[in-house]
Amino acid sequence: QTAQLVQQGIENGQKLADLNAKIDSDERKLIVDREKTNLEVQKIRAEALELEGNARKKVLGEAIALAEDLSARETELAKTRLAAAQLTLQANGDDKEALKAVAEAQAAVFAAQTTAFTETLKLKKEVEAIDKQISADAAKRIEDDNKQKDVQLELDLDRSEKRKEALVGLQELKLE
């Protein structure tokens, strides 16, 4: 049984080492990718300011995709840290530091998810505003078209009445 516990300890140690190596690797990559993605999103937002309607929506959709991808990777890193903290807790037992590390790791997962939600929400609100503007523009065009049709109908009706009056006048002349 002691040999089994030793073997379990070695396996847990290897799992923890693997998780820590993954965390370190992912963290280093995210340091660069985070800033690179933020720069790309800001450039896309600036480009979107020069566009209108569906073209602007499409460009903002690219920014949303970039932000969502980064957020997913940030959340995954936080979850990997949580797994490492839980494995440490499992290996060490219910010691105060390990319990605190698990709680902090869980909070970091929620923080990463909140950040992801907040960042993409800003961009999605911009897209929603564009949708509302497109709808308002379409409604205005329809209203303008209807007004133009009403004016044309009034003109046509006025011409018809004038023709009718002219015909009645001609018939009265013929009868005299």
Short mmCIF file of N, CA, C and O in Angstrom, two decimals, residues 84-105:
data_model
loop_
_atom_site.label_atom_id
_atom_site.label_comp_id
_atom_site.label_asym_id
_atom_site.label_seq_id
_atom_site.Cartn_x
_atom_site.Cartn_y
_atom_site.Cartn_z
N ALA A 84 -4.46 22.88 -11.76
CA ALA A 84 -3.20 22.72 -11.04
C ALA A 84 -3.40 22.96 -9.54
O ALA A 84 -2.87 22.21 -8.71
N ALA A 85 -4.18 23.97 -9.20
CA ALA A 85 -4.44 24.26 -7.79
C ALA A 85 -5.22 23.12 -7.14
O ALA A 85 -4.94 22.74 -5.99
N GLN A 86 -6.17 22.56 -7.87
CA GLN A 86 -6.95 21.43 -7.33
C GLN A 86 -6.07 20.20 -7.14
O GLN A 86 -6.22 19.46 -6.17
N LEU A 87 -5.16 19.98 -8.07
CA LEU A 87 -4.25 18.84 -7.96
C LEU A 87 -3.31 19.03 -6.77
O LEU A 87 -3.05 18.08 -6.02
N THR A 88 -2.85 20.25 -6.57
CA THR A 88 -2.01 20.55 -5.40
C THR A 88 -2.80 20.32 -4.11
O THR A 88 -2.28 19.74 -3.15
N LEU A 89 -4.03 20.77 -4.10
CA LEU A 89 -4.89 20.56 -2.93
C LEU A 89 -5.07 19.07 -2.66
O LEU A 89 -4.99 18.62 -1.52
N GLN A 90 -5.30 18.33 -3.73
CA GLN A 90 -5.49 16.87 -3.60
C GLN A 90 -4.21 16.23 -3.05
O GLN A 90 -4.27 15.36 -2.18
N ALA A 91 -3.08 16.69 -3.51
CA ALA A 91 -1.81 16.12 -3.06
C ALA A 91 -1.46 16.53 -1.63
O ALA A 91 -0.95 15.73 -0.85
N ASN A 92 -1.76 17.78 -1.29
CA ASN A 92 -1.38 18.31 0.03
C ASN A 92 -2.44 18.10 1.10
O ASN A 92 -2.17 18.30 2.27
N GLY A 93 -3.64 17.79 0.67
CA GLY A 93 -4.72 17.72 1.64
C GLY A 93 -5.32 19.11 1.83
O GLY A 93 -4.99 20.05 1.13
N ASP A 94 -6.17 19.23 2.82
CA ASP A 94 -6.90 20.48 3.04
C ASP A 94 -6.08 21.51 3.79
O ASP A 94 -6.52 22.05 4.81
N ASP A 95 -4.89 21.82 3.29
CA ASP A 95 -4.13 22.86 3.99
C ASP A 95 -4.63 24.24 3.54
O ASP A 95 -5.20 24.41 2.46
N LYS A 96 -4.42 25.20 4.39
CA LYS A 96 -4.97 26.54 4.20
C LYS A 96 -4.50 27.18 2.89
O LYS A 96 -5.30 27.77 2.17
N GLU A 97 -3.24 27.07 2.59
CA GLU A 97 -2.69 27.69 1.38
C GLU A 97 -3.26 27.06 0.11
O GLU A 97 -3.57 27.76 -0.85
N ALA A 98 -3.39 25.74 0.11
CA ALA A 98 -3.92 25.06 -1.07
C ALA A 98 -5.39 25.41 -1.28
O ALA A 98 -5.83 25.61 -2.42
N LEU A 99 -6.14 25.49 -0.18
CA LEU A 99 -7.56 25.89 -0.28
C LEU A 99 -7.68 27.31 -0.83
O LEU A 99 -8.53 27.58 -1.69
N LYS A 100 -6.82 28.19 -0.35
CA LYS A 100 -6.84 29.58 -0.82
C LYS A 100 -6.46 29.64 -2.30
O LYS A 100 -7.06 30.38 -3.08
N ALA A 101 -5.48 28.85 -2.71
CA ALA A 101 -5.05 28.83 -4.11
C ALA A 101 -6.18 28.36 -5.02
O ALA A 101 -6.38 28.90 -6.12
N VAL A 102 -6.94 27.35 -4.57
CA VAL A 102 -8.08 26.87 -5.36
C VAL A 102 -9.14 27.96 -5.46
O VAL A 102 -9.67 28.22 -6.55
N ALA A 103 -9.45 28.63 -4.35
CA ALA A 103 -10.45 29.70 -4.36
C ALA A 103 -10.01 30.83 -5.30
O ALA A 103 -10.82 31.35 -6.09
N GLU A 104 -8.74 31.21 -5.23
CA GLU A 104 -8.23 32.27 -6.12
C GLU A 104 -8.27 31.84 -7.58
O GLU A 104 -8.58 32.65 -8.46
N ALA A 105 -7.97 30.58 -7.82
CA ALA A 105 -8.01 30.08 -9.20
C ALA A 105 -9.44 30.05 -9.73
O ALA A 105 -9.69 30.37 -10.90
#
